[in-house]
Structure formats: C-alpha cells, structure tokens
Amino acid sequence: DQQVKQNSPSLSVQEGRISILNCDYTNSMFDYFLWYKKYPAEGPTFLISISSIKDKNEDGRFTVFLNKSAKHLSLHIVPSQPGDSAVYFCAARDLYNFNKFYFGSGTKLNVKP
Amino acid sequence: GAGVSQTPSNKVTEKGKYVELRCDPISGHTALYWYRQSLGQGPEFLIYFQGTGAADDSGLPNDRFFAVRPEGSVSTLKIQRTERGDSAVYLCASSLGGYSSTDTQYFGPGTRLTVL
C-alpha cells in the first residue's frame, strides 16, 4: 500500500517555462515532506523540504507547496533549465516514526532546450 | 568532503547464493539507512541504524535480509539464499542523526544487484 504517490511518471517542459511536479499522500500523520532529485547512476540528492506547519517553502528557483487538507504537495521549478532534467522523488516522514521515510515512485522531468 | 560510498557498484549472482553489500557513510554521521529501489519505483525503506544499533528494521522483507554496523560507521547488508525478486538497486544513506526535523539524508550511488 503506497502512502506517497506520484501519478505522473514523466513530464516534458520547454526551457524557461515552469515545471510543476505533483505528489499525493494518504497518511495524515506525515509531518515533514521532501523532494529529491536523481540523475542516472547516482543516488538521490536532497532538493527542498517543507514542514507540515507551513504551506510554502522557497529556495531559489524551487518552491514547494503543501495543501494538507488535500494531502497534496507540489514542486515548482521556474524557470526550468535543461540541467533540471532528472527523476524527482517526493518523500514523507511519519510524525511518530521520525527516521522512516516513504518515497513516491518518481517523475522523470525532461526540460527541452 | 567524501560522500557516501557503496561497494560493489554492480553485483551479479546466482539464485540461492549469499551476497554482502557495503556502505561507507559520511564521516561523523551517526544515522545510516538502507533502501531498496526496484525498477520504476521509489526507494523503499529497509532498515535504520542509530550508531551501532538497528533502531528500526521494520522494512526488511524477511529473515533472509540482515544488516550490521558493528563500529557505528561502515554497514553491511547481507542477503542469504538470494531470489530473482531480490534484484534491485540497494541504496544507502547517512545523516547526522538525532531528531532534528532538518536532518538531511545523503545517498550513495547504490549497488545494482542482479540475481540470475
């Protein structure tokens, strides 16, 4: 039973435009959410996170939005760059299980020059 | 400084054999995690160490899987009587540890295990 879902396996965006990656979760006890970026043959690298007490966190071109009532979060990348092409994973942590993280299946982003 | 390293990068074995996968965490990181990533899926939690002890091994799929971290640094994931379904990329991650909400996990490149 997947508690974190990324329903879009792939996304293609033109360079300079906005990329929006979506993630849904089912566990209302999740209190901390993260996005990771993964290039081929490398491990995932941390990108940005958000606590459940916030609804938005911004870091440069990357912004994560959290809608707790809808159990939905999204990652916005603007402007998108070809170097952003990678697989993006959404992850979440349980409030009572601090060190156990649940990952979505990933969305492969392709930013076209 | 050096990141998380994993050896071997690739391992091909035959069904029924025993394998060991090694993880060298970032120096000073007390927390260490093992994940399994099957094709088309995200990383799936296997086990978490805080220091030398396995604080949470609820993700280990069965008793063929075992992991150790005897000196609180390097960890070895051991798989007995391998099955074809064990084929996956095994990822290791480390973090400073503790209960900080900003405790970021740093992943290694993974070991791709193929069971023939």
PDB file of C-alpha atoms in Angstrom:
ATOM      1  CA  ASP A   1       0.000   0.000   0.000  1.00  0.00           C
ATOM      2  CA  GLN A   2       1.768   3.105  -1.262  1.00  0.00           C
ATOM      3  CA  GLN A   3       1.378   6.029   1.117  1.00  0.00           C
ATOM      4  CA  VAL A   4       3.123   8.504  -1.180  1.00  0.00           C
ATOM      5  CA  LYS A   5       2.069   8.636  -4.808  1.00  0.00           C
ATOM      6  CA  GLN A   6       3.408  10.413  -7.838  1.00  0.00           C
ATOM      7  CA  ASN A   7       0.882   9.748 -10.549  1.00  0.00           C
ATOM      8  CA  SER A   8       2.800  11.290 -13.432  1.00  0.00           C
ATOM      9  CA  PRO A   9       5.713   9.079 -14.448  1.00  0.00           C
ATOM     10  CA  SER A  10       7.061  11.728 -16.809  1.00  0.00           C
ATOM     11  CA  LEU A  11       6.826  15.420 -17.639  1.00  0.00           C
ATOM     12  CA  SER A  12       8.256  17.367 -20.562  1.00  0.00           C
ATOM     13  CA  VAL A  13       8.718  21.143 -20.366  1.00  0.00           C
ATOM     14  CA  GLN A  14      10.318  23.772 -22.542  1.00  0.00           C
ATOM     15  CA  GLU A  15      13.379  25.546 -21.178  1.00  0.00           C
ATOM     16  CA  GLY A  16      12.432  28.763 -19.400  1.00  0.00           C
ATOM     17  CA  ARG A  17       8.904  27.622 -18.594  1.00  0.00           C
ATOM     18  CA  ILE A  18       7.552  26.405 -15.267  1.00  0.00           C
ATOM     19  CA  SER A  19       7.745  22.743 -14.268  1.00  0.00           C
ATOM     20  CA  ILE A  20       5.138  21.511 -11.796  1.00  0.00           C
ATOM     21  CA  LEU A  21       5.597  18.120 -10.209  1.00  0.00           C
ATOM     22  CA  ASN A  22       2.826  16.704  -8.067  1.00  0.00           C
ATOM     23  CA  CYS A  23       2.682  14.324  -5.142  1.00  0.00           C
ATOM     24  CA  ASP A  24      -0.221  12.936  -3.099  1.00  0.00           C
ATOM     25  CA  TYR A  25      -0.128  11.158   0.229  1.00  0.00           C
ATOM     26  CA  THR A  26      -2.602   9.209   2.305  1.00  0.00           C
ATOM     27  CA  ASN A  27      -1.158   9.238   5.845  1.00  0.00           C
ATOM     28  CA  SER A  28      -2.403  12.186   7.880  1.00  0.00           C
ATOM     29  CA  MET A  29       0.432  11.630  10.386  1.00  0.00           C
ATOM     30  CA  PHE A  30       3.071  12.716   7.885  1.00  0.00           C
ATOM     31  CA  ASP A  31       4.655  15.914   9.209  1.00  0.00           C
ATOM     32  CA  TYR A  32       7.658  16.527   7.004  1.00  0.00           C
ATOM     33  CA  PHE A  33       7.990  16.332   3.262  1.00  0.00           C
ATOM     34  CA  LEU A  34      10.996  16.372   0.985  1.00  0.00           C
ATOM     35  CA  TRP A  35      11.845  16.416  -2.690  1.00  0.00           C
ATOM     36  CA  TYR A  36      14.868  14.600  -4.039  1.00  0.00           C
ATOM     37  CA  LYS A  37      16.430  14.797  -7.471  1.00  0.00           C
ATOM     38  CA  LYS A  38      18.145  11.827  -9.071  1.00  0.00           C
ATOM     39  CA  TYR A  39      20.443  11.634 -12.061  1.00  0.00           C
ATOM     40  CA  PRO A  40      21.190   8.271 -13.733  1.00  0.00           C
ATOM     41  CA  ALA A  41      23.735   6.114 -11.889  1.00  0.00           C
ATOM     42  CA  GLU A  42      23.712   8.444  -8.895  1.00  0.00           C
ATOM     43  CA  GLY A  43      21.882   8.372  -5.597  1.00  0.00           C
ATOM     44  CA  PRO A  44      19.052  10.817  -4.906  1.00  0.00           C
ATOM     45  CA  THR A  45      20.141  14.260  -3.727  1.00  0.00           C
ATOM     46  CA  PHE A  46      18.095  16.422  -1.383  1.00  0.00           C
ATOM     47  CA  LEU A  47      16.452  19.381  -3.069  1.00  0.00           C
ATOM     48  CA  ILE A  48      13.963  21.080  -0.772  1.00  0.00           C
ATOM     49  CA  SER A  49      11.718  20.263   2.155  1.00  0.00           C
ATOM     50  CA  ILE A  50       8.669  21.570   3.968  1.00  0.00           C
ATOM     51  CA  SER A  51       7.263  21.068   7.431  1.00  0.00           C
ATOM     52  CA  SER A  52       3.567  20.423   7.884  1.00  0.00           C
ATOM     53  CA  ILE A  53       3.233  23.704   9.794  1.00  0.00           C
ATOM     54  CA  LYS A  54       3.957  25.612   6.591  1.00  0.00           C
ATOM     55  CA  ASP A  55       2.209  25.761   3.252  1.00  0.00           C
ATOM     56  CA  LYS A  56       5.075  27.077   1.164  1.00  0.00           C
ATOM     57  CA  ASN A  57       8.858  26.944   1.136  1.00  0.00           C
ATOM     58  CA  GLU A  58      11.021  28.628  -1.457  1.00  0.00           C
ATOM     59  CA  ASP A  59      14.676  28.163  -2.355  1.00  0.00           C
ATOM     60  CA  GLY A  60      15.837  29.978  -5.445  1.00  0.00           C
ATOM     61  CA  ARG A  61      14.083  28.558  -8.500  1.00  0.00           C
ATOM     62  CA  PHE A  62      12.435  25.821  -6.426  1.00  0.00           C
ATOM     63  CA  THR A  63       9.224  26.213  -4.439  1.00  0.00           C
ATOM     64  CA  VAL A  64       7.306  23.512  -2.644  1.00  0.00           C
ATOM     65  CA  PHE A  65       3.626  23.971  -1.824  1.00  0.00           C
ATOM     66  CA  LEU A  66       1.767  21.888   0.734  1.00  0.00           C
ATOM     67  CA  ASN A  67      -2.018  21.519   0.874  1.00  0.00           C
ATOM     68  CA  LYS A  68      -2.668  19.467   3.994  1.00  0.00           C
ATOM     69  CA  SER A  69      -6.427  19.303   3.589  1.00  0.00           C
ATOM     70  CA  ALA A  70      -5.986  17.774   0.142  1.00  0.00           C
ATOM     71  CA  LYS A  71      -2.936  15.751   1.223  1.00  0.00           C
ATOM     72  CA  HIS A  72      -1.124  17.130  -1.776  1.00  0.00           C
ATOM     73  CA  LEU A  73       2.198  18.776  -2.399  1.00  0.00           C
ATOM     74  CA  SER A  74       3.813  20.147  -5.473  1.00  0.00           C
ATOM     75  CA  LEU A  75       7.252  21.256  -6.577  1.00  0.00           C
ATOM     76  CA  HIS A  76       7.511  24.259  -8.868  1.00  0.00           C
ATOM     77  CA  ILE A  77      10.676  24.927 -10.816  1.00  0.00           C
ATOM     78  CA  VAL A  78      10.855  28.281 -12.548  1.00  0.00           C
ATOM     79  CA  PRO A  79      12.474  28.940 -14.891  1.00  0.00           C
ATOM     80  CA  SER A  80      13.213  25.367 -15.889  1.00  0.00           C
ATOM     81  CA  GLN A  81      16.678  24.609 -17.217  1.00  0.00           C
ATOM     82  CA  PRO A  82      17.974  21.627 -19.208  1.00  0.00           C
ATOM     83  CA  GLY A  83      20.151  20.669 -16.229  1.00  0.00           C
ATOM     84  CA  ASP A  84      16.970  20.133 -14.234  1.00  0.00           C
ATOM     85  CA  SER A  85      16.237  17.052 -16.347  1.00  0.00           C
ATOM     86  CA  ALA A  86      16.238  14.193 -13.831  1.00  0.00           C
ATOM     87  CA  VAL A  87      13.906  11.964 -11.852  1.00  0.00           C
ATOM     88  CA  TYR A  88      12.236  13.745  -8.947  1.00  0.00           C
ATOM     89  CA  PHE A  89      11.080  11.842  -5.885  1.00  0.00           C
ATOM     90  CA  CYS A  90       8.671  13.072  -3.290  1.00  0.00           C
ATOM     91  CA  ALA A  91       9.199  11.690   0.243  1.00  0.00           C
ATOM     92  CA  ALA A  92       7.388  11.976   3.560  1.00  0.00           C
ATOM     93  CA  ARG A  93       8.085  11.220   7.195  1.00  0.00           C
ATOM     94  CA  ASP A  94       5.727   9.973   9.880  1.00  0.00           C
ATOM     95  CA  LEU A  95       5.396  12.175  12.985  1.00  0.00           C
ATOM     96  CA  TYR A  96       5.768   9.147  15.259  1.00  0.00           C
ATOM     97  CA  ASN A  97       8.433   7.380  13.243  1.00  0.00           C
ATOM     98  CA  PHE A  98      10.977  10.101  12.847  1.00  0.00           C
ATOM     99  CA  ASN A  99      13.524   8.259  10.793  1.00  0.00           C
ATOM    100  CA  LYS A 100      11.340   6.265   8.436  1.00  0.00           C
ATOM    101  CA  PHE A 101      10.795   7.927   5.090  1.00  0.00           C
ATOM    102  CA  TYR A 102       8.295   6.939   2.446  1.00  0.00           C
ATOM    103  CA  PHE A 103       9.052   7.696  -1.187  1.00  0.00           C
ATOM    104  CA  GLY A 104       6.880   8.107  -4.246  1.00  0.00           C
ATOM    105  CA  SER A 105       7.701   6.310  -7.475  1.00  0.00           C
ATOM    106  CA  GLY A 106       9.218   9.377  -9.092  1.00  0.00           C
ATOM    107  CA  THR A 107       8.520  11.696 -12.015  1.00  0.00           C
ATOM    108  CA  LYS A 108      11.018  11.938 -14.844  1.00  0.00           C
ATOM    109  CA  LEU A 109      11.370  15.563 -15.895  1.00  0.00           C
ATOM    110  CA  ASN A 110      12.715  16.417 -19.326  1.00  0.00           C
ATOM    111  CA  VAL A 111      13.490  20.070 -19.950  1.00  0.00           C
ATOM    112  CA  LYS A 112      13.879  20.695 -23.668  1.00  0.00           C
ATOM    113  CA  PRO A 113      16.324  23.387 -24.841  1.00  0.00           C
TER     114      PRO A 113
ATOM    115  CA  GLY B   1      34.461  16.012   1.820  1.00  0.00           C
ATOM    116  CA  ALA B   2      33.760  12.471   0.684  1.00  0.00           C
ATOM    117  CA  GLY B   3      30.174  11.439   0.243  1.00  0.00           C
ATOM    118  CA  VAL B   4      28.510   8.121   0.913  1.00  0.00           C
ATOM    119  CA  SER B   5      30.190   5.309  -0.957  1.00  0.00           C
ATOM    120  CA  GLN B   6      28.844   1.860  -1.756  1.00  0.00           C
ATOM    121  CA  THR B   7      30.611  -1.223  -2.991  1.00  0.00           C
ATOM    122  CA  PRO B   8      30.340  -3.009  -5.270  1.00  0.00           C
ATOM    123  CA  SER B   9      28.559  -0.780  -7.757  1.00  0.00           C
ATOM    124  CA  ASN B  10      27.228  -3.864  -9.520  1.00  0.00           C
ATOM    125  CA  LYS B  11      26.782  -7.405  -8.294  1.00  0.00           C
ATOM    126  CA  VAL B  12      25.564 -10.332 -10.351  1.00  0.00           C
ATOM    127  CA  THR B  13      24.872 -13.547  -8.518  1.00  0.00           C
ATOM    128  CA  GLU B  14      23.002 -16.792  -8.966  1.00  0.00           C
ATOM    129  CA  LYS B  15      19.789 -17.715  -7.256  1.00  0.00           C
ATOM    130  CA  GLY B  16      20.459 -19.232  -3.854  1.00  0.00           C
ATOM    131  CA  LYS B  17      23.803 -17.531  -3.288  1.00  0.00           C
ATOM    132  CA  TYR B  18      24.775 -15.245  -0.426  1.00  0.00           C
ATOM    133  CA  VAL B  19      25.725 -11.597  -1.040  1.00  0.00           C
ATOM    134  CA  GLU B  20      27.100  -8.749   1.027  1.00  0.00           C
ATOM    135  CA  LEU B  21      26.691  -5.096   0.117  1.00  0.00           C
ATOM    136  CA  ARG B  22      28.839  -2.485   1.804  1.00  0.00           C
ATOM    137  CA  CYS B  23      28.138   1.127   2.704  1.00  0.00           C
ATOM    138  CA  ASP B  24      30.649   3.740   3.893  1.00  0.00           C
ATOM    139  CA  PRO B  25      28.749   6.701   5.322  1.00  0.00           C
ATOM    140  CA  ILE B  26      29.905  10.275   5.573  1.00  0.00           C
ATOM    141  CA  SER B  27      32.362  10.638   8.440  1.00  0.00           C
ATOM    142  CA  GLY B  28      30.638  11.768  11.617  1.00  0.00           C
ATOM    143  CA  HIS B  29      27.166  10.701  10.524  1.00  0.00           C
ATOM    144  CA  THR B  30      25.584   8.589  13.241  1.00  0.00           C
ATOM    145  CA  ALA B  31      22.444   7.632  11.327  1.00  0.00           C
ATOM    146  CA  LEU B  32      22.546   5.158   8.451  1.00  0.00           C
ATOM    147  CA  TYR B  33      19.740   3.889   6.272  1.00  0.00           C
ATOM    148  CA  TRP B  34      19.314   1.125   3.727  1.00  0.00           C
ATOM    149  CA  TYR B  35      16.728   1.345   0.969  1.00  0.00           C
ATOM    150  CA  ARG B  36      15.795  -0.908  -1.934  1.00  0.00           C
ATOM    151  CA  GLN B  37      14.717   0.561  -5.248  1.00  0.00           C
ATOM    152  CA  SER B  38      13.027  -1.720  -7.736  1.00  0.00           C
ATOM    153  CA  LEU B  39      12.626  -0.775 -11.375  1.00  0.00           C
ATOM    154  CA  GLY B  40      10.154   2.062 -11.807  1.00  0.00           C
ATOM    155  CA  GLN B  41       9.677   2.541  -8.088  1.00  0.00           C
ATOM    156  CA  GLY B  42      10.964   4.913  -5.467  1.00  0.00           C
ATOM    157  CA  PRO B  43      13.343   3.905  -2.686  1.00  0.00           C
ATOM    158  CA  GLU B  44      11.732   1.577  -0.159  1.00  0.00           C
ATOM    159  CA  PHE B  45      12.903   1.757   3.449  1.00  0.00           C
ATOM    160  CA  LEU B  46      14.623  -1.364   4.758  1.00  0.00           C
ATOM    161  CA  ILE B  47      16.463  -0.535   7.980  1.00  0.00           C
ATOM    162  CA  TYR B  48      17.767   2.400  10.001  1.00  0.00           C
ATOM    163  CA  PHE B  49      20.775   2.442  12.320  1.00  0.00           C
ATOM    164  CA  GLN B  50      21.483   4.991  15.009  1.00  0.00           C
ATOM    165  CA  GLY B  51      25.096   4.323  15.927  1.00  0.00           C
ATOM    166  CA  THR B  52      25.723   0.595  16.107  1.00  0.00           C
ATOM    167  CA  GLY B  53      22.165  -0.481  16.799  1.00  0.00           C
ATOM    168  CA  ALA B  54      19.349  -1.137  14.367  1.00  0.00           C
ATOM    169  CA  ALA B  55      16.748   1.325  15.608  1.00  0.00           C
ATOM    170  CA  ASP B  56      14.138   0.266  13.045  1.00  0.00           C
ATOM    171  CA  ASP B  57      14.335  -2.847  10.885  1.00  0.00           C
ATOM    172  CA  SER B  58      10.646  -2.959  10.041  1.00  0.00           C
ATOM    173  CA  GLY B  59      11.332  -2.669   6.313  1.00  0.00           C
ATOM    174  CA  LEU B  60      13.397  -5.837   5.967  1.00  0.00           C
ATOM    175  CA  PRO B  61      11.201  -8.096   3.806  1.00  0.00           C
ATOM    176  CA  ASN B  62      12.057 -11.398   5.508  1.00  0.00           C
ATOM    177  CA  ASP B  63      14.714 -13.156   7.562  1.00  0.00           C
ATOM    178  CA  ARG B  64      16.961 -13.650   4.547  1.00  0.00           C
ATOM    179  CA  PHE B  65      17.911  -9.995   4.911  1.00  0.00           C
ATOM    180  CA  PHE B  66      20.180  -8.820   7.690  1.00  0.00           C
ATOM    181  CA  ALA B  67      22.316  -5.732   8.234  1.00  0.00           C
ATOM    182  CA  VAL B  68      25.079  -4.854  10.659  1.00  0.00           C
ATOM    183  CA  ARG B  69      27.020  -1.783  11.662  1.00  0.00           C
ATOM    184  CA  PRO B  70      29.434  -3.097  14.300  1.00  0.00           C
ATOM    185  CA  GLU B  71      31.510   0.027  14.876  1.00  0.00           C
ATOM    186  CA  GLY B  72      28.914   2.642  14.118  1.00  0.00           C
ATOM    187  CA  SER B  73      30.412   3.555  10.777  1.00  0.00           C
ATOM    188  CA  VAL B  74      30.541   1.079   7.870  1.00  0.00           C
ATOM    189  CA  SER B  75      27.454  -1.051   7.370  1.00  0.00           C
ATOM    190  CA  THR B  76      26.947  -4.308   5.526  1.00  0.00           C
ATOM    191  CA  LEU B  77      23.636  -5.522   4.147  1.00  0.00           C
ATOM    192  CA  LYS B  78      23.592  -9.302   3.916  1.00  0.00           C
ATOM    193  CA  ILE B  79      21.191 -11.314   1.802  1.00  0.00           C
ATOM    194  CA  GLN B  80      21.039 -15.090   2.144  1.00  0.00           C
ATOM    195  CA  ARG B  81      19.632 -17.552  -0.385  1.00  0.00           C
ATOM    196  CA  THR B  82      19.080 -14.818  -2.938  1.00  0.00           C
ATOM    197  CA  GLU B  83      15.973 -14.928  -5.115  1.00  0.00           C
ATOM    198  CA  ARG B  84      15.334 -13.341  -8.503  1.00  0.00           C
ATOM    199  CA  GLY B  85      12.907 -10.965  -6.816  1.00  0.00           C
ATOM    200  CA  ASP B  86      15.770  -9.516  -4.792  1.00  0.00           C
ATOM    201  CA  SER B  87      17.136  -7.904  -7.961  1.00  0.00           C
ATOM    202  CA  ALA B  88      17.094  -4.147  -7.393  1.00  0.00           C
ATOM    203  CA  VAL B  89      19.309  -1.176  -6.636  1.00  0.00           C
ATOM    204  CA  TYR B  90      20.216  -1.094  -2.966  1.00  0.00           C
ATOM    205  CA  LEU B  91      20.757   2.447  -1.703  1.00  0.00           C
ATOM    206  CA  CYS B  92      22.482   3.527   1.449  1.00  0.00           C
ATOM    207  CA  ALA B  93      22.079   6.944   3.030  1.00  0.00           C
ATOM    208  CA  SER B  94      23.566   8.622   6.073  1.00  0.00           C
ATOM    209  CA  SER B  95      22.695  11.671   8.130  1.00  0.00           C
ATOM    210  CA  LEU B  96      23.968  13.479  11.192  1.00  0.00           C
ATOM    211  CA  GLY B  97      21.352  11.669  13.245  1.00  0.00           C
ATOM    212  CA  GLY B  98      19.246  12.735  16.152  1.00  0.00           C
ATOM    213  CA  TYR B  99      15.704  14.024  15.949  1.00  0.00           C
ATOM    214  CA  SER B 100      16.150  17.263  14.097  1.00  0.00           C
ATOM    215  CA  SER B 101      13.479  17.939  11.526  1.00  0.00           C
ATOM    216  CA  THR B 102      16.202  19.215   9.229  1.00  0.00           C
ATOM    217  CA  ASP B 103      18.322  16.063   9.408  1.00  0.00           C
ATOM    218  CA  THR B 104      19.051  15.554   5.732  1.00  0.00           C
ATOM    219  CA  GLN B 105      19.855  12.148   4.289  1.00  0.00           C
ATOM    220  CA  TYR B 106      22.757  11.899   1.862  1.00  0.00           C
ATOM    221  CA  PHE B 107      22.555   8.967  -0.512  1.00  0.00           C
ATOM    222  CA  GLY B 108      25.250   6.848  -2.038  1.00  0.00           C
ATOM    223  CA  PRO B 109      25.163   5.833  -5.718  1.00  0.00           C
ATOM    224  CA  GLY B 110      23.724   2.420  -4.902  1.00  0.00           C
ATOM    225  CA  THR B 111      24.617  -1.197  -5.627  1.00  0.00           C
ATOM    226  CA  ARG B 112      22.765  -2.780  -8.519  1.00  0.00           C
ATOM    227  CA  LEU B 113      22.089  -6.403  -7.567  1.00  0.00           C
ATOM    228  CA  THR B 114      21.082  -8.853 -10.273  1.00  0.00           C
ATOM    229  CA  VAL B 115      20.056 -12.364  -9.293  1.00  0.00           C
ATOM    230  CA  LEU B 116      20.064 -14.768 -12.236  1.00  0.00           C
TER     231      LEU B 116
END
